[in-house]
Structures are given as C-alpha cells and as structure tokens.
Short mmCIF file of C-alpha atoms in Angstrom, two decimals:
data_model
loop_
_atom_site.label_atom_id
_atom_site.label_comp_id
_atom_site.label_asym_id
_atom_site.label_seq_id
_atom_site.Cartn_x
_atom_site.Cartn_y
_atom_site.Cartn_z
CA UNK A 4 -0.02 0.01 0.08
CA UNK A 5 1.47 3.40 -1.06
CA UNK A 6 0.79 6.07 1.66
CA UNK A 7 -0.07 9.57 0.85
CA UNK A 8 3.41 10.76 2.03
CA UNK A 9 5.50 12.97 -0.15
CA UNK A 10 8.95 12.45 1.42
CA UNK A 11 11.05 15.70 1.53
CA UNK A 12 14.74 14.78 1.97
CA UNK A 13 17.86 16.82 2.16
CA UNK A 14 20.87 17.23 4.59
CA UNK A 15 20.61 19.25 7.80
CA UNK A 16 20.14 22.96 7.12
CA UNK A 17 19.22 22.77 3.45
CA UNK A 18 15.64 24.14 4.04
CA UNK A 19 13.17 21.40 4.36
CA UNK A 20 11.20 22.88 7.06
CA UNK A 21 11.16 26.22 5.34
CA UNK A 22 9.83 24.52 2.13
CA UNK A 23 7.26 22.61 3.98
CA UNK A 24 5.93 25.86 5.49
CA UNK A 25 5.87 27.42 2.00
CA UNK A 26 3.95 24.30 0.67
CA UNK A 27 1.42 24.43 3.54
CA UNK A 28 0.75 28.07 2.66
CA UNK A 29 0.32 27.43 -1.12
CA UNK A 30 -1.33 24.13 -1.12
CA UNK A 31 -2.72 23.52 2.41
CA UNK A 32 -0.63 20.21 2.71
CA UNK A 33 0.32 19.48 6.25
CA UNK A 34 3.91 18.33 7.01
CA UNK A 35 5.56 16.41 9.70
CA UNK A 36 9.21 16.35 10.88
CA UNK A 37 10.63 12.80 10.96
CA UNK A 38 12.64 13.84 14.08
CA UNK A 39 9.71 15.31 15.95
CA UNK A 40 7.65 12.13 15.10
CA UNK A 41 10.49 9.88 16.52
CA UNK A 42 10.40 11.98 19.57
CA UNK A 43 6.75 11.70 20.06
CA UNK A 44 7.08 8.09 20.50
CA UNK A 45 10.39 8.11 22.56
CA UNK A 46 12.56 10.15 24.90
CA UNK A 47 15.26 10.69 22.31
CA UNK A 48 17.08 14.10 22.09
CA UNK A 49 19.19 14.63 18.94
CA UNK A 50 22.56 16.08 19.27
CA UNK A 51 23.39 19.54 17.85
CA UNK A 52 26.56 17.89 16.21
CA UNK A 53 24.09 15.70 14.08
CA UNK A 54 25.88 12.65 15.00
CA UNK A 55 23.03 9.90 15.43
CA UNK A 56 23.36 6.74 17.61
CA UNK A 57 21.13 3.95 16.71
CA UNK A 58 20.00 5.07 13.31
CA UNK A 59 18.20 1.79 12.58
CA UNK A 60 16.29 1.73 15.96
CA UNK A 61 15.53 5.35 15.20
CA UNK A 62 13.93 4.43 11.89
CA UNK A 63 11.81 1.71 13.58
CA UNK A 64 10.56 4.42 15.79
CA UNK A 65 9.60 6.65 12.94
CA UNK A 66 7.65 3.86 11.27
CA UNK A 67 5.63 3.46 14.51
CA UNK A 68 5.17 7.19 14.82
CA UNK A 69 3.92 7.58 11.29
CA UNK A 70 1.47 4.74 11.96
CA UNK A 71 0.31 6.40 14.96
CA UNK A 72 0.20 9.96 13.93
CA UNK A 73 -0.18 10.31 10.16
CA UNK A 74 -3.55 9.95 8.51
CA UNK A 75 -3.01 7.52 5.65
CA UNK A 76 -6.04 9.01 3.54
CA UNK A 77 -4.66 12.52 3.27
CA UNK A 78 -1.61 13.79 1.48
CA UNK A 79 1.13 15.06 3.64
CA UNK A 80 4.83 16.02 3.43
CA UNK A 81 7.47 14.17 5.62
CA UNK A 82 10.58 16.22 6.14
CA UNK A 83 13.47 13.75 6.83
CA UNK A 84 16.66 12.26 5.62
CA UNK A 85 18.03 9.65 3.28
CA UNK A 86 21.37 9.60 5.08
CA UNK A 87 22.35 10.62 8.53
CA UNK A 88 25.87 10.90 10.25
CA UNK A 89 26.41 8.08 12.52
CA UNK A 90 28.03 8.29 15.98
CA UNK A 91 31.47 8.50 14.35
CA UNK A 92 30.42 11.26 12.02
CA UNK A 93 30.21 9.10 8.84
CA UNK A 94 27.52 9.40 6.32
CA UNK A 95 25.18 6.42 6.76
CA UNK A 96 22.32 5.52 4.48
CA UNK A 97 18.86 5.12 6.09
CA UNK A 98 17.87 1.45 5.47
CA UNK A 99 15.92 0.89 2.25
CA UNK A 100 13.52 -1.05 4.43
CA UNK A 101 12.64 2.24 6.21
CA UNK A 102 11.39 3.62 2.83
CA UNK A 103 9.70 0.52 1.93
CA UNK A 104 7.57 0.50 5.20
CA UNK A 105 7.06 4.19 4.91
CA UNK A 106 5.87 3.54 1.30
CA UNK A 107 5.92 7.26 0.05
CA UNK A 108 4.06 8.28 -3.18
CA UNK A 109 6.90 10.38 -4.30
CA UNK A 110 10.26 11.87 -2.99
CA UNK A 111 11.78 15.18 -3.25
CA UNK A 112 15.41 15.83 -2.27
CA UNK A 113 16.65 19.33 -1.62
CA UNK A 114 20.09 20.69 -2.45
CA UNK A 115 21.84 23.94 -1.64
CA UNK A 116 25.10 25.35 -1.90
CA UNK A 117 27.46 23.99 0.74
CA UNK A 118 28.46 27.34 1.92
CA UNK A 119 24.75 28.33 2.37
CA UNK A 120 24.14 25.06 4.20
CA UNK A 121 27.06 25.87 6.55
CA UNK A 122 25.76 29.30 7.37
CA UNK A 123 22.35 27.87 8.00
CA UNK A 124 23.47 25.44 10.39
CA UNK A 125 25.62 27.80 12.29
CA UNK A 126 22.96 30.32 12.61
CA UNK A 127 20.32 27.82 13.57
CA UNK A 128 22.19 25.42 15.79
CA UNK A 129 25.27 27.39 16.74
CA UNK A 130 27.50 24.59 15.42
CA UNK A 131 29.88 24.39 12.53
CA UNK A 132 30.24 21.67 9.99
CA UNK A 133 33.28 21.23 7.65
CA UNK A 134 32.36 22.42 4.01
CA UNK A 135 33.89 19.16 2.73
CA UNK A 136 31.69 17.07 4.92
CA UNK A 137 28.68 19.01 3.86
CA UNK A 138 29.48 18.40 0.26
CA UNK A 139 30.20 14.63 0.79
CA UNK A 140 26.95 14.43 2.83
CA UNK A 141 24.96 16.22 0.14
CA UNK A 142 26.26 14.36 -2.60
CA UNK A 143 25.33 10.92 -1.03
CA UNK A 144 21.89 12.15 0.03
CA UNK A 145 21.21 13.10 -3.66
CA UNK A 146 22.69 9.75 -4.92
CA UNK A 147 21.05 7.56 -2.55
CA UNK A 148 17.58 9.27 -2.65
CA UNK A 149 17.54 8.51 -6.41
CA UNK A 150 18.33 4.85 -5.65
CA UNK A 151 15.52 4.69 -3.06
CA UNK A 152 13.01 6.12 -5.65
CA UNK A 153 13.99 3.82 -8.38
CA UNK A 154 13.83 0.79 -5.95
CA UNK A 155 10.20 1.99 -4.95
CA UNK A 156 9.56 2.82 -8.47
CA UNK A 157 8.11 6.29 -7.36
CA UNK A 158 8.51 9.86 -8.76
CA UNK A 159 11.74 11.69 -7.79
CA UNK A 160 12.57 15.28 -7.88
CA UNK A 161 15.64 17.27 -6.94
CA UNK A 162 15.54 21.00 -6.63
CA UNK A 163 17.07 24.02 -4.85
CA UNK A 164 14.21 25.80 -3.03
CA UNK A 165 16.20 29.09 -3.17
CA UNK A 166 15.05 29.38 -6.92
CA UNK A 167 11.45 29.35 -5.70
CA UNK A 168 9.00 26.50 -5.24
CA UNK A 169 6.93 26.70 -8.38
CA UNK A 170 8.73 23.56 -9.93
CA UNK A 171 8.18 21.80 -6.58
CA UNK A 172 4.64 22.92 -6.23
CA UNK A 173 3.88 21.65 -9.77
CA UNK A 174 5.52 18.16 -8.94
CA UNK A 175 3.42 17.86 -5.75
CA UNK A 176 0.30 18.76 -7.76
CA UNK A 177 1.09 16.17 -10.48
CA UNK A 178 1.70 13.48 -7.83
CA UNK A 179 -1.68 14.13 -6.21
CA UNK A 180 -3.43 14.26 -9.65
CA UNK A 181 -2.02 11.06 -10.88
CA UNK A 182 -3.61 9.40 -7.48
CA UNK A 183 -7.03 10.62 -8.34
#
C-alpha cells in the first residue's frame, strides 16, 4: 500500500522545514518532521553535532510514529533524511526497508550550496560543520535518494528551493493528480 506521503529529503540546514511551510501556505498540505515524530514515541534528544546513535532503531520508531500520527488517507509531507551522520560522523544510508515501510508516493530531495548550508546550520544550531563534510553528505543524500526512488518505483525530484518553489509545487500537484 502506497501512503499519501511525499518524502522531503535533504541534509541538515538545506531548507526542508522552510519549504514545508511554503507548501502548506500554497497548497494546504500538512507536514511532519521525522525527528519530531520519532521524539513523539520516545525520549530521544538529537545532538546538535548531528551525529546519531542507533540510526536503525530510530527508523523503527519513525515507522511506529507515522502509523500512530499520520492519516493514511490525506496527502502530507514528511521532512526527513535519506542519510544521516552516525555516531562516528560518517555518512550512513537510512535502510531501504525504512522507505519500503513508509511507502511514500513520491520523493523530493533538496540541495543547496554547501556554503549556504554551513551558514544555516551555524545560525540555527550554533555549530559548525566542515564544508567538505557538507559536500560529501549532500552528494550521498542526492545519490541515495535517487536509488531509493528507483527501488520503490516512485517519482523523484531534486531542486534547490532558493530558486523558488513553483517547480516543486507543480511536481506535488502532479503526484496528487496522478492518484485521483
């Protein structure tokens, strides 16, 4: 069963939450944050350095939270990641089984200039991430997001929301239209 979820991926600081707010204002589509959903069913606190312990366990919690909190009959956006930094600071793919269980209708991965991402993370979290790490992280997020979408045989879009959201808005409208 495909859920009415449009998965919005991208690395930390790329602008996923900002995009979700804009899409809500334009289309009235509610969004959920994967990290907030995980926190809704656990006591987890996520570190500012973005190094995550127990990535696989967290994804199991995400599936549980989606089942508890997300209406399967109404389209929504799910703001999350295709990759995370593990406890050693290495880029790690989210298991494909997570996406299989989430069963999104489509995926969108956001990209931005590494320098812009660096600034946004520093301004938002007060932490600094190496530009080379940001670049490698974003490259893997982009590559893996495409592989996930191909494996699930669902529409995939990549875009930089700095250019505006009209292309993303059209993509979302097309996904919803295809379902009706």
